[in-house]
mmCIF file with all atom_site columns, N, CA and C in Angstrom:
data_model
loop_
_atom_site.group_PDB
_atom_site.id
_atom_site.type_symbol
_atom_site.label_atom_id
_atom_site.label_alt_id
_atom_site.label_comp_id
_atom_site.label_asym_id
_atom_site.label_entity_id
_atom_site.label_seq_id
_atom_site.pdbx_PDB_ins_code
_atom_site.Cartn_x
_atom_site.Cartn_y
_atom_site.Cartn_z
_atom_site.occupancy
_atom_site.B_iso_or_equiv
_atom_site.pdbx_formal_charge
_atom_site.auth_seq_id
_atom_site.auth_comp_id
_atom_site.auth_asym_id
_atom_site.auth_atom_id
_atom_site.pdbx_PDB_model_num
ATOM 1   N N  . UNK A 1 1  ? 0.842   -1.201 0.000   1.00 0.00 ? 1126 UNK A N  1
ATOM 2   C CA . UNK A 1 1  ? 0.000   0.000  0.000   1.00 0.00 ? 1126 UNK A CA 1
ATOM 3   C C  . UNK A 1 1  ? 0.874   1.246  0.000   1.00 0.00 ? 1126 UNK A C  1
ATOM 4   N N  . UNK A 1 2  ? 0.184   2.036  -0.538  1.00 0.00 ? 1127 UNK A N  1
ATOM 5   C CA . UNK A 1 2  ? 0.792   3.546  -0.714  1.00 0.00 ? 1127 UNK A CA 1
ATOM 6   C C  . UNK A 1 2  ? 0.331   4.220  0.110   1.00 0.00 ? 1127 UNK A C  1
ATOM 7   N N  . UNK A 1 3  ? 1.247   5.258  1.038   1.00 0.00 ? 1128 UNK A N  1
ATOM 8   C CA . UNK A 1 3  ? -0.085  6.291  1.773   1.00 0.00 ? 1128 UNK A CA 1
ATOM 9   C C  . UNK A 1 3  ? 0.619   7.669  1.168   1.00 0.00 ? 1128 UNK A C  1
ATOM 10  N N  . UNK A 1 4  ? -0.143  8.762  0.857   1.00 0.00 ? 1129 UNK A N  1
ATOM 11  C CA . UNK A 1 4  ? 0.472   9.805  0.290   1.00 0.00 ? 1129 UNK A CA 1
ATOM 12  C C  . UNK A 1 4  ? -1.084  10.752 1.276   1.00 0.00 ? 1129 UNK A C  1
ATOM 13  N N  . UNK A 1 5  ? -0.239  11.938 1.239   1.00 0.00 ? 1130 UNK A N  1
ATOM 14  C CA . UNK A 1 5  ? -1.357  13.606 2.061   1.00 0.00 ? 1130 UNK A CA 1
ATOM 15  C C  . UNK A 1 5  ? -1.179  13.905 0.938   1.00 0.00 ? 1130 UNK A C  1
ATOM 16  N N  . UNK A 1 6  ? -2.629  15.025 1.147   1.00 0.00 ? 1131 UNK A N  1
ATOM 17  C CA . UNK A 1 6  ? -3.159  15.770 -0.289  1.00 0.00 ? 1131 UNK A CA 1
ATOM 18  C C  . UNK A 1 6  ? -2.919  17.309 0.494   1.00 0.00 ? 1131 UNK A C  1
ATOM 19  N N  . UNK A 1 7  ? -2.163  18.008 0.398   1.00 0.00 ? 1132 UNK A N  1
ATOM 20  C CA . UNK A 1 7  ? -2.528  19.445 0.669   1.00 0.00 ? 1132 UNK A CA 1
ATOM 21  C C  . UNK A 1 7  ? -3.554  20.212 0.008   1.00 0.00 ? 1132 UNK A C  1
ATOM 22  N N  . UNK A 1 8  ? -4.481  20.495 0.240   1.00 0.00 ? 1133 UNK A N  1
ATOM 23  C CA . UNK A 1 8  ? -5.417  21.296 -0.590  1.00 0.00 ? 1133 UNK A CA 1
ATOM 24  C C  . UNK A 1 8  ? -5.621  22.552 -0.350  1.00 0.00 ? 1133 UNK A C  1
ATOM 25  N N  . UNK A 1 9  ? -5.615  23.616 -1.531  1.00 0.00 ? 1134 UNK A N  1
ATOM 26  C CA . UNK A 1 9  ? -6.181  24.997 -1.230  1.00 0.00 ? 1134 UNK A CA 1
ATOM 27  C C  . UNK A 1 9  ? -7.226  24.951 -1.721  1.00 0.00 ? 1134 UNK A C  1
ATOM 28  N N  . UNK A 1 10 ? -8.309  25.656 -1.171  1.00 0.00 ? 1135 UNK A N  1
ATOM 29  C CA . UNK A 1 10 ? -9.824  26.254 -1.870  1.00 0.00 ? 1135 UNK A CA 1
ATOM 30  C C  . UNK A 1 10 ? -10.172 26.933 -1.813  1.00 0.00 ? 1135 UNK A C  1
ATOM 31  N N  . UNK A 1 11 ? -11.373 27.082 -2.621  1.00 0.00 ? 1136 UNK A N  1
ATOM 32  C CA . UNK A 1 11 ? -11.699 28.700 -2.551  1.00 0.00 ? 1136 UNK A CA 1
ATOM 33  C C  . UNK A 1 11 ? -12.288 29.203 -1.328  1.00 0.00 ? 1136 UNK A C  1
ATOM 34  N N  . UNK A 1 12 ? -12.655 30.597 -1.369  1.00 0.00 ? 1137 UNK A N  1
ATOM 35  C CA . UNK A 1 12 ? -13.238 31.092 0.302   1.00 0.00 ? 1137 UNK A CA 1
ATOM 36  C C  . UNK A 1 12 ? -14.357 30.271 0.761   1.00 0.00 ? 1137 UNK A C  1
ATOM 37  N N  . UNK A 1 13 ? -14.323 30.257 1.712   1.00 0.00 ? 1138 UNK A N  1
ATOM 38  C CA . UNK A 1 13 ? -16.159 29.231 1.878   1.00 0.00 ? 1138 UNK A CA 1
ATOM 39  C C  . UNK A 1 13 ? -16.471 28.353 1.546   1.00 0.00 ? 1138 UNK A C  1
ATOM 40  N N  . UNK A 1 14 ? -15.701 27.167 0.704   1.00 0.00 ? 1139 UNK A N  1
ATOM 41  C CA . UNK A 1 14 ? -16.013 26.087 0.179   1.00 0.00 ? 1139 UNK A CA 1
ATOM 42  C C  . UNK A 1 14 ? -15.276 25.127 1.214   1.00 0.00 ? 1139 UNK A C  1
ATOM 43  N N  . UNK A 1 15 ? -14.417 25.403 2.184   1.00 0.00 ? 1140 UNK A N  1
ATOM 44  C CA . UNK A 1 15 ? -13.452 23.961 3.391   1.00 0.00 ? 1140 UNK A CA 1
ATOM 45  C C  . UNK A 1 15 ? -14.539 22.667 3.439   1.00 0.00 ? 1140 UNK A C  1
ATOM 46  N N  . UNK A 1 16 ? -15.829 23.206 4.090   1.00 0.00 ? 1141 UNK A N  1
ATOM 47  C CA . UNK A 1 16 ? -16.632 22.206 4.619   1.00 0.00 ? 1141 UNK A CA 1
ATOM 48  C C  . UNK A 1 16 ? -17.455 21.018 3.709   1.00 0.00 ? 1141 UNK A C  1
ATOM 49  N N  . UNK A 1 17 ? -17.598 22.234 2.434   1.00 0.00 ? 1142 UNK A N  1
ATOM 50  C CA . UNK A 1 17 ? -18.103 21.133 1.279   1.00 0.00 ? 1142 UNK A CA 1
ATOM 51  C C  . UNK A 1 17 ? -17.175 20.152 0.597   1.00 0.00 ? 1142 UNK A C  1
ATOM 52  N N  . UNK A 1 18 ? -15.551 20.964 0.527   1.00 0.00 ? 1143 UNK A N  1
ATOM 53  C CA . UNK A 1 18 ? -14.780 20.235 0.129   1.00 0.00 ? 1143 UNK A CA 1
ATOM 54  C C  . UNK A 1 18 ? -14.580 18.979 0.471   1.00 0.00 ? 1143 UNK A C  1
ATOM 55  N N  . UNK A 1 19 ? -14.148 19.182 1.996   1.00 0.00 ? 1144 UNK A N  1
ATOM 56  C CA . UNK A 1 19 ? -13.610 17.873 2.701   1.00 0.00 ? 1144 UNK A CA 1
ATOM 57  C C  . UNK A 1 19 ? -14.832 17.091 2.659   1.00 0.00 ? 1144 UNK A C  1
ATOM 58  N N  . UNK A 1 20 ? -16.309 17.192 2.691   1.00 0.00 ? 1145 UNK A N  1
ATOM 59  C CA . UNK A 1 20 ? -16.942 16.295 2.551   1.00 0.00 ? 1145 UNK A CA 1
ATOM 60  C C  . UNK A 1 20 ? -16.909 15.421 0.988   1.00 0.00 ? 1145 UNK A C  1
ATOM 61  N N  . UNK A 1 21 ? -16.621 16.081 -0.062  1.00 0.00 ? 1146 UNK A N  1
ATOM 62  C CA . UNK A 1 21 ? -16.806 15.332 -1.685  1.00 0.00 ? 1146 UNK A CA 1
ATOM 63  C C  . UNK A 1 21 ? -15.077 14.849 -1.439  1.00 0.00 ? 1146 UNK A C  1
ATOM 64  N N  . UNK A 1 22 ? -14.083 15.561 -0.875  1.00 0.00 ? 1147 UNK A N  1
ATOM 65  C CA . UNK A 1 22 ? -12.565 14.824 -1.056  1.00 0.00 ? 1147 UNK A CA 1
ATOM 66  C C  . UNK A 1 22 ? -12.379 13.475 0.056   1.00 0.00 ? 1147 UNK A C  1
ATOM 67  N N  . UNK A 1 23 ? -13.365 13.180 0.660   1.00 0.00 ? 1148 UNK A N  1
ATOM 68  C CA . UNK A 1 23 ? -13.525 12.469 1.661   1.00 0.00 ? 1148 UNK A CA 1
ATOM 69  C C  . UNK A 1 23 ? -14.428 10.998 1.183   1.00 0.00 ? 1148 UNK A C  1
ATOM 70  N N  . UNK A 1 24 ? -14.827 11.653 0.192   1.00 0.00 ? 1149 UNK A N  1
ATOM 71  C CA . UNK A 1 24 ? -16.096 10.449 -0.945  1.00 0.00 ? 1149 UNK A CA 1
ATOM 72  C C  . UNK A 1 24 ? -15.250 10.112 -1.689  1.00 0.00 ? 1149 UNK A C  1
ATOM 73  N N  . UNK A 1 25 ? -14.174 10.214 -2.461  1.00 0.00 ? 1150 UNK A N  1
ATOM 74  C CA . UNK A 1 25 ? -13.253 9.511  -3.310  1.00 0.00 ? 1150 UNK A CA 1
ATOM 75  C C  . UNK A 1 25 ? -12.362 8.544  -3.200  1.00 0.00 ? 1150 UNK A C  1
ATOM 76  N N  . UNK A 1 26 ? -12.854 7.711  -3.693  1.00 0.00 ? 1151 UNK A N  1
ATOM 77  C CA . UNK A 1 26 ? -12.370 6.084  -3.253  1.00 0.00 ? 1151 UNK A CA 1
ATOM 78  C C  . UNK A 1 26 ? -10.869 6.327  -3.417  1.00 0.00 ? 1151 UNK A C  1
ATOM 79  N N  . UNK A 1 27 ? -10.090 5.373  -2.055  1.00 0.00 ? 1152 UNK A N  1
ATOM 80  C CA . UNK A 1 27 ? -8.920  5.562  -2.156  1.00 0.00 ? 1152 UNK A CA 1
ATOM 81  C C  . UNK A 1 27 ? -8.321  6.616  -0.983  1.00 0.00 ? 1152 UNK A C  1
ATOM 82  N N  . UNK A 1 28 ? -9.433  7.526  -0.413  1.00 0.00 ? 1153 UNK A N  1
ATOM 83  C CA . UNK A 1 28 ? -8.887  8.714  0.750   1.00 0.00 ? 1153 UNK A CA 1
ATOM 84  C C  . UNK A 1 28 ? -9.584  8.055  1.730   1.00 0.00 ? 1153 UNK A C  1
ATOM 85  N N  . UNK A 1 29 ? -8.542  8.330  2.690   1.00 0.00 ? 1154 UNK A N  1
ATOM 86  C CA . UNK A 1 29 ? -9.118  7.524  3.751   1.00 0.00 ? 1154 UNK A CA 1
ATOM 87  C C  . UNK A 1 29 ? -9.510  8.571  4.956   1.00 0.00 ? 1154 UNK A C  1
ATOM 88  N N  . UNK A 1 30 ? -8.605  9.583  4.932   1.00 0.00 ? 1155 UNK A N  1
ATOM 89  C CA . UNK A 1 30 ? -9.724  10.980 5.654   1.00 0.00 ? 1155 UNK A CA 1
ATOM 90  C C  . UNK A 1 30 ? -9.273  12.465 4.630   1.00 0.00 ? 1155 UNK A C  1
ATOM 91  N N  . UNK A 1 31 ? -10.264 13.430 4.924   1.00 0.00 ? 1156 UNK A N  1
ATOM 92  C CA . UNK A 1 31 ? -9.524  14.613 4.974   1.00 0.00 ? 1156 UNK A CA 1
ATOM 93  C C  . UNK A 1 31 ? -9.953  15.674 6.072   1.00 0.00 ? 1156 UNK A C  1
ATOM 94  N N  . UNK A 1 32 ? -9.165  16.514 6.283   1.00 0.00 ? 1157 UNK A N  1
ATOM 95  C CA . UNK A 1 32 ? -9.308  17.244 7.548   1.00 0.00 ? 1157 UNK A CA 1
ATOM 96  C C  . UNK A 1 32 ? -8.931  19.098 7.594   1.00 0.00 ? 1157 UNK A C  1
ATOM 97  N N  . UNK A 1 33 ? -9.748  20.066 7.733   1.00 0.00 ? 1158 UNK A N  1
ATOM 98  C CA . UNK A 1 33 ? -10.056 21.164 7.814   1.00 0.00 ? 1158 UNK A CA 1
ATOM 99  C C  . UNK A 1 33 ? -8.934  21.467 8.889   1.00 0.00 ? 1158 UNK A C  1
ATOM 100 N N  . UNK A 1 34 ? -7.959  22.440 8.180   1.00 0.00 ? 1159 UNK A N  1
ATOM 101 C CA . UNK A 1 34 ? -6.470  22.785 9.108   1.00 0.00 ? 1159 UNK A CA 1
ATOM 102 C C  . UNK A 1 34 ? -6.512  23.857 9.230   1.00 0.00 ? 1159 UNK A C  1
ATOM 103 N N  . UNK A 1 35 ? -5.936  24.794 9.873   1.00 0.00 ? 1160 UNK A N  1
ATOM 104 C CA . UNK A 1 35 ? -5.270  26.060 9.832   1.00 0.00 ? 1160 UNK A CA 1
ATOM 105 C C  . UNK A 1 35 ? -3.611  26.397 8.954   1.00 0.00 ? 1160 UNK A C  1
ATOM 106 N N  . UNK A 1 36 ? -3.504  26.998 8.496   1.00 0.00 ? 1161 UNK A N  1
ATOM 107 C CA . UNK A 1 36 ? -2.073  27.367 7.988   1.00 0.00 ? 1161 UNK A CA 1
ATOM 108 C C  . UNK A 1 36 ? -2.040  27.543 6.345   1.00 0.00 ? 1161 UNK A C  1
ATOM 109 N N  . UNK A 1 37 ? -0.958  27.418 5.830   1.00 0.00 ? 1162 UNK A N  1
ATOM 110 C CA . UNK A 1 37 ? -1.260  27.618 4.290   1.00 0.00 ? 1162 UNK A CA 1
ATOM 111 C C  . UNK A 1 37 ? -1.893  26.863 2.924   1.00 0.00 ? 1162 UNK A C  1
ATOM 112 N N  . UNK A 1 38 ? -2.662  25.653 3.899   1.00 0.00 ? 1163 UNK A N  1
ATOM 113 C CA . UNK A 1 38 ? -3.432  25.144 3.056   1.00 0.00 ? 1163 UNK A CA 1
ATOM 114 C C  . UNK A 1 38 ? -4.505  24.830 3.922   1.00 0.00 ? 1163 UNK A C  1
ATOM 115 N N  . UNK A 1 39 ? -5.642  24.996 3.454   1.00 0.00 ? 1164 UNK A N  1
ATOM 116 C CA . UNK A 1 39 ? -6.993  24.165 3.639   1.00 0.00 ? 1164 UNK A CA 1
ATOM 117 C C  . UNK A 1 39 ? -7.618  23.088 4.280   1.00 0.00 ? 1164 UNK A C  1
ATOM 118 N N  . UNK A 1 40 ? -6.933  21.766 3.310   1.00 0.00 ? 1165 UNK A N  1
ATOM 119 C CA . UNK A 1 40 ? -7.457  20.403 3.941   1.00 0.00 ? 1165 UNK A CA 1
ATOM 120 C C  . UNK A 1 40 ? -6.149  19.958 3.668   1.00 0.00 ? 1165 UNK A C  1
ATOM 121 N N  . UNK A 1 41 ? -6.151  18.986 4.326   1.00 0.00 ? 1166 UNK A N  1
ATOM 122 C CA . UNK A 1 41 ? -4.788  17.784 3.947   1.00 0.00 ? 1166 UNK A CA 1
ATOM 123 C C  . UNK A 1 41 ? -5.848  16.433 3.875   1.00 0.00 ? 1166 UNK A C  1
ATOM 124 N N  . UNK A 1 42 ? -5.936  15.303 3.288   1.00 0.00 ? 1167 UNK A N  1
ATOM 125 C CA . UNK A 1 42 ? -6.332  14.508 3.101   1.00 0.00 ? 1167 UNK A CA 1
ATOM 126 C C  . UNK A 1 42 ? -5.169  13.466 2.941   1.00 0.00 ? 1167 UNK A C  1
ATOM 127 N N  . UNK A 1 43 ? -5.651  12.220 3.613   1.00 0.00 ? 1168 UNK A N  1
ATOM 128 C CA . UNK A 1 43 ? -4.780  11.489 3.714   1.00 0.00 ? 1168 UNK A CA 1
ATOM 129 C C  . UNK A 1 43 ? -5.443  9.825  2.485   1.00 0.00 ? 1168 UNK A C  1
ATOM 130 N N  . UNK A 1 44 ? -4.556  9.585  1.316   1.00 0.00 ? 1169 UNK A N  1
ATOM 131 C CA . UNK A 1 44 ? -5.145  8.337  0.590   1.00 0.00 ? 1169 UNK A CA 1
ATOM 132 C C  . UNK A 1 44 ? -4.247  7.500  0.878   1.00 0.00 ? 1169 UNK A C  1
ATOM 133 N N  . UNK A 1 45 ? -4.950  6.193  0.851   1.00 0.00 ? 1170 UNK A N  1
ATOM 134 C CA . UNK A 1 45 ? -4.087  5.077  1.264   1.00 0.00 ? 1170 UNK A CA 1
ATOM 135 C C  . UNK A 1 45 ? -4.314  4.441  -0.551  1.00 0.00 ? 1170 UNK A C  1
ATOM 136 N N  . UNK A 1 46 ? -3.519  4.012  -1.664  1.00 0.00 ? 1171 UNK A N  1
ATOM 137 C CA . UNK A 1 46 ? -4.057  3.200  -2.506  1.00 0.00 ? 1171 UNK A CA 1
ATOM 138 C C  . UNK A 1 46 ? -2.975  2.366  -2.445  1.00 0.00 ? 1171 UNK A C  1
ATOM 139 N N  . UNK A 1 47 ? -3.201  1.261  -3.968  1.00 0.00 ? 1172 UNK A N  1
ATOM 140 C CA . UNK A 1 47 ? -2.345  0.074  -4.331  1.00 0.00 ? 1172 UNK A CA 1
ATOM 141 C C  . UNK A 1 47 ? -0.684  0.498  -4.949  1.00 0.00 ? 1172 UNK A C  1
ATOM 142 N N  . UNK A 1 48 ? -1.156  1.412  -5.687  1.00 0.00 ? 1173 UNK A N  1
ATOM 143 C CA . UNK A 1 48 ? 0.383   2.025  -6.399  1.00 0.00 ? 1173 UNK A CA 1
ATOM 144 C C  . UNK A 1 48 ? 0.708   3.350  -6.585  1.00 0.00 ? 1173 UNK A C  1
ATOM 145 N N  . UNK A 1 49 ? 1.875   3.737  -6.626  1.00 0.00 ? 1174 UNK A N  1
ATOM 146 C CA . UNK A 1 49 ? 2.079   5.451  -6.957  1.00 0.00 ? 1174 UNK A CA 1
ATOM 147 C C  . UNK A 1 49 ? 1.114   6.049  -7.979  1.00 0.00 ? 1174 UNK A C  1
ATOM 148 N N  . UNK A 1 50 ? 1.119   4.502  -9.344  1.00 0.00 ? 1175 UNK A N  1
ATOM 149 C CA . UNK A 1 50 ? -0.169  5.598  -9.936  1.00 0.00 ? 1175 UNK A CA 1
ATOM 150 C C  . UNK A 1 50 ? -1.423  5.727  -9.608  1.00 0.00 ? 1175 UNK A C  1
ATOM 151 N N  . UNK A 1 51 ? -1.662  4.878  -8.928  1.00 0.00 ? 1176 UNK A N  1
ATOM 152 C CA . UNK A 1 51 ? -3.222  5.383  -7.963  1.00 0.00 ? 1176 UNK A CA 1
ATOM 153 C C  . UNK A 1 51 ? -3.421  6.217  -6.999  1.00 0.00 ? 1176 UNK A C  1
ATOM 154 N N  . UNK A 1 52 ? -1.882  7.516  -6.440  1.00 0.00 ? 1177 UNK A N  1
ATOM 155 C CA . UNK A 1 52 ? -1.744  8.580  -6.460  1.00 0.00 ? 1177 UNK A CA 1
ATOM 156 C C  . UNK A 1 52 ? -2.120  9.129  -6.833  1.00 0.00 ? 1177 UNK A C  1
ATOM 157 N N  . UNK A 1 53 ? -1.686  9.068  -8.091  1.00 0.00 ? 1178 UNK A N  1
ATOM 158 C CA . UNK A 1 53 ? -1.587  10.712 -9.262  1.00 0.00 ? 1178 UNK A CA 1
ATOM 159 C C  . UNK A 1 53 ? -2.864  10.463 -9.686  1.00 0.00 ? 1178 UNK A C  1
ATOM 160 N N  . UNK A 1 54 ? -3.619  9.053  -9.461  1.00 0.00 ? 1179 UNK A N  1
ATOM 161 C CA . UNK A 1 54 ? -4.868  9.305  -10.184 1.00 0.00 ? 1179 UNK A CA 1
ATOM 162 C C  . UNK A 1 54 ? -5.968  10.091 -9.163  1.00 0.00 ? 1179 UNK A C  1
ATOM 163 N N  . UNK A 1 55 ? -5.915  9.859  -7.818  1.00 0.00 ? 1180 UNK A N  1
ATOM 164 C CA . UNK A 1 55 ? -6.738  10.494 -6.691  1.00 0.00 ? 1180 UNK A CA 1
ATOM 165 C C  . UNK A 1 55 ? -6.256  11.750 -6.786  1.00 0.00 ? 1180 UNK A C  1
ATOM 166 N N  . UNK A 1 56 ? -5.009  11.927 -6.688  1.00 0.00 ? 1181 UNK A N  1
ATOM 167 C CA . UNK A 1 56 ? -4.801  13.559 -6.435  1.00 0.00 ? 1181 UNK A CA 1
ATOM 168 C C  . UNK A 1 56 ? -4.897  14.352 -7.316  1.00 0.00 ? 1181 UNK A C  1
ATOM 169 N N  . UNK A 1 57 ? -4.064  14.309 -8.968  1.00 0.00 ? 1182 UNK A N  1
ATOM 170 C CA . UNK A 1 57 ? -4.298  14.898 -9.820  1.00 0.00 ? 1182 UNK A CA 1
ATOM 171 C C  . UNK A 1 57 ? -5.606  14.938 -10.614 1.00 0.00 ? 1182 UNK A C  1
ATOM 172 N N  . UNK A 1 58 ? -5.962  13.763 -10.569 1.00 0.00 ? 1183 UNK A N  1
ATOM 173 C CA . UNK A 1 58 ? -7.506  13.728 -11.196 1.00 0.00 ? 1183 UNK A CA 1
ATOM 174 C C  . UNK A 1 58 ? -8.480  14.008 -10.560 1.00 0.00 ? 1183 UNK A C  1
ATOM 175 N N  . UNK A 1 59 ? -8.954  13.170 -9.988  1.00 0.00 ? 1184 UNK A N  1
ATOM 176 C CA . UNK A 1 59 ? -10.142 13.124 -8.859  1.00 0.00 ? 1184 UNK A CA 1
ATOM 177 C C  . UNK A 1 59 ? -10.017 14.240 -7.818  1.00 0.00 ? 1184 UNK A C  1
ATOM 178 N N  . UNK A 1 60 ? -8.857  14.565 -7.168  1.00 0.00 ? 1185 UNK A N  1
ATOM 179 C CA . UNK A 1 60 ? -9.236  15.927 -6.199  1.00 0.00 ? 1185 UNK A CA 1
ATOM 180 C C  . UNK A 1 60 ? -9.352  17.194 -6.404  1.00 0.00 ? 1185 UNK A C  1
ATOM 181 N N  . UNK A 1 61 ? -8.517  17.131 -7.410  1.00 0.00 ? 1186 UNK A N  1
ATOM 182 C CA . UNK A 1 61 ? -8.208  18.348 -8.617  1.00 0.00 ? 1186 UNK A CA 1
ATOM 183 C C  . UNK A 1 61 ? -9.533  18.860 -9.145  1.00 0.00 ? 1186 UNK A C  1
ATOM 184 N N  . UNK A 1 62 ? -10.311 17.679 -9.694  1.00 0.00 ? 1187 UNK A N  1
ATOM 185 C CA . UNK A 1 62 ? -11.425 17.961 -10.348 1.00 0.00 ? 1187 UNK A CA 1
ATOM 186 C C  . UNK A 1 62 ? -12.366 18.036 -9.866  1.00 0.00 ? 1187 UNK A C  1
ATOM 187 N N  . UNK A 1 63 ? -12.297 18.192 -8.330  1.00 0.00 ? 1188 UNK A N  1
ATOM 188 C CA . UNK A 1 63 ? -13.646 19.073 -7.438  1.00 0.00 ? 1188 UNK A CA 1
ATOM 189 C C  . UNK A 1 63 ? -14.179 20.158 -7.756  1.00 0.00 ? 1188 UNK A C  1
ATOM 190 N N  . UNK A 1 64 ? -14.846 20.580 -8.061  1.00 0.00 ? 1189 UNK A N  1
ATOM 191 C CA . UNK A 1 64 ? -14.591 22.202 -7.777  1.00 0.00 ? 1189 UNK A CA 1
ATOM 192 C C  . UNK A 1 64 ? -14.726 22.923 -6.768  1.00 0.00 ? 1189 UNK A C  1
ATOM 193 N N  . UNK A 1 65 ? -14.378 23.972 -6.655  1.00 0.00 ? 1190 UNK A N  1
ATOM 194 C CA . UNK A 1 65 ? -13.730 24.943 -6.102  1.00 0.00 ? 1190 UNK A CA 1
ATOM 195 C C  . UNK A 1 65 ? -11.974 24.539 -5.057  1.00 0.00 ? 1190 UNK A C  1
ATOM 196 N N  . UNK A 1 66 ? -11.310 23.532 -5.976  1.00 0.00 ? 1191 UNK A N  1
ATOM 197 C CA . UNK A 1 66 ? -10.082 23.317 -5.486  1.00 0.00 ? 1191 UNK A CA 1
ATOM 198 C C  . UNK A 1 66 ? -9.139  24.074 -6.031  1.00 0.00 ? 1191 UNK A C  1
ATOM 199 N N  . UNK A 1 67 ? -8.384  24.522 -5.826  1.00 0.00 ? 1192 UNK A N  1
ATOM 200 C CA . UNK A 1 67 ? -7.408  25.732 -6.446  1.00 0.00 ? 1192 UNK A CA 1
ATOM 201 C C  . UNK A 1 67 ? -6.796  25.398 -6.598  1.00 0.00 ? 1192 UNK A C  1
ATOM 202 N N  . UNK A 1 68 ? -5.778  24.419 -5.772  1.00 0.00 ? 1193 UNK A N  1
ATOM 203 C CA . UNK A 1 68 ? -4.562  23.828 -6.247  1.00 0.00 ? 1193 UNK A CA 1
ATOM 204 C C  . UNK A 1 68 ? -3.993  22.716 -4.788  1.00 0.00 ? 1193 UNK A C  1
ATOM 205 N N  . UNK A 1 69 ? -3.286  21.581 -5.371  1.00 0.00 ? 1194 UNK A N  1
ATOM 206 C CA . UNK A 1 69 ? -2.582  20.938 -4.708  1.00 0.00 ? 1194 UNK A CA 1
ATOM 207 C C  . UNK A 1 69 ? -1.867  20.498 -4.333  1.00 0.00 ? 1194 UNK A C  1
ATOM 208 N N  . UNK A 1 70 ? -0.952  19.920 -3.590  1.00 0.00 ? 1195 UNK A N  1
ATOM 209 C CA . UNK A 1 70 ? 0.441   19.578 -3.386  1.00 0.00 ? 1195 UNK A CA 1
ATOM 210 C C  . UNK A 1 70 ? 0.651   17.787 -2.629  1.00 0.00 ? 1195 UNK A C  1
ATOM 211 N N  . UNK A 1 71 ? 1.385   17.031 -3.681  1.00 0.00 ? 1196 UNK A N  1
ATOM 212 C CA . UNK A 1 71 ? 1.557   15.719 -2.611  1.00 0.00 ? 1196 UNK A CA 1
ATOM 213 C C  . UNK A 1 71 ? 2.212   15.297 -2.105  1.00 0.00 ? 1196 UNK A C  1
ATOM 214 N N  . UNK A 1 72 ? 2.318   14.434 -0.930  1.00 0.00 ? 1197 UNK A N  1
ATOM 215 C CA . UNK A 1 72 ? 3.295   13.771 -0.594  1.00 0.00 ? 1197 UNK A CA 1
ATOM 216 C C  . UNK A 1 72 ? 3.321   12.455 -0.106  1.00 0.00 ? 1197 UNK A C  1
ATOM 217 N N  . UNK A 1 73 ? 4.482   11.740 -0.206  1.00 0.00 ? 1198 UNK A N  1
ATOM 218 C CA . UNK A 1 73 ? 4.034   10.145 -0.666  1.00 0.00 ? 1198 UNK A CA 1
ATOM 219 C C  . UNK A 1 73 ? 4.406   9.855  0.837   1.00 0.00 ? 1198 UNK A C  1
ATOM 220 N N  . UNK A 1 74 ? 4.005   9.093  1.609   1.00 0.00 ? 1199 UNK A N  1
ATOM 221 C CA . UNK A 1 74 ? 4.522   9.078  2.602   1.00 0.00 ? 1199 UNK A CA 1
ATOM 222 C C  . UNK A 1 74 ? 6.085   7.640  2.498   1.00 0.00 ? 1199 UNK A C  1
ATOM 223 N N  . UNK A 1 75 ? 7.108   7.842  3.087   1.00 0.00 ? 1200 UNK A N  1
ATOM 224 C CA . UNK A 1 75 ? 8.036   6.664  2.958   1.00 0.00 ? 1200 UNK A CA 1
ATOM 225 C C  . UNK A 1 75 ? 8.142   5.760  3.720   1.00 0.00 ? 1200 UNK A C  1
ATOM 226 N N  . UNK A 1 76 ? 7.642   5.539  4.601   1.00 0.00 ? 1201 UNK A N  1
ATOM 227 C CA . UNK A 1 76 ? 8.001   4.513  5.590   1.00 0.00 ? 1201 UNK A CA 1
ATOM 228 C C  . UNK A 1 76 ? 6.703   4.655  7.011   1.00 0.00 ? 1201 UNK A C  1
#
């Protein structure tokens, strides 16, 4: 298994709707409403790095009102 965080920015007023639809995408196993320079961090657990790029770049990306994201794979 892979575990990688999703940093997410969004737009004003959208945190609560977000994390609820980034929280519905198979493959995330939470996401969570932070303080600091991003939004949500969401945490996906999948099978391979490319089932990464497919949750984060595709699927979280293509929420709307997501602005932009940042990942990280976790190593150990």
């Amino acid at each position: 298994m892979v575990t990688a965080f999703v940093m997410v920015k969004a737009n004003t007023g959208e945190a609560d709707r977000l994390r609820d639809e980034i929280e519905a995408i198979e493959g995330v196993e939470s996401a969570h409403i932070v303080a600091g320079d991003v939004d949500i961090i969401a945490k996906a657990r999948v099978e391979t790095p490319a089932a990464v790029k497919d949750v984060a770049a595709t699927k979280i990306q293509g929420v709307a009102g997501v602005e932009d994201t940042q990942t990280y794979i976790a190593m150990g």
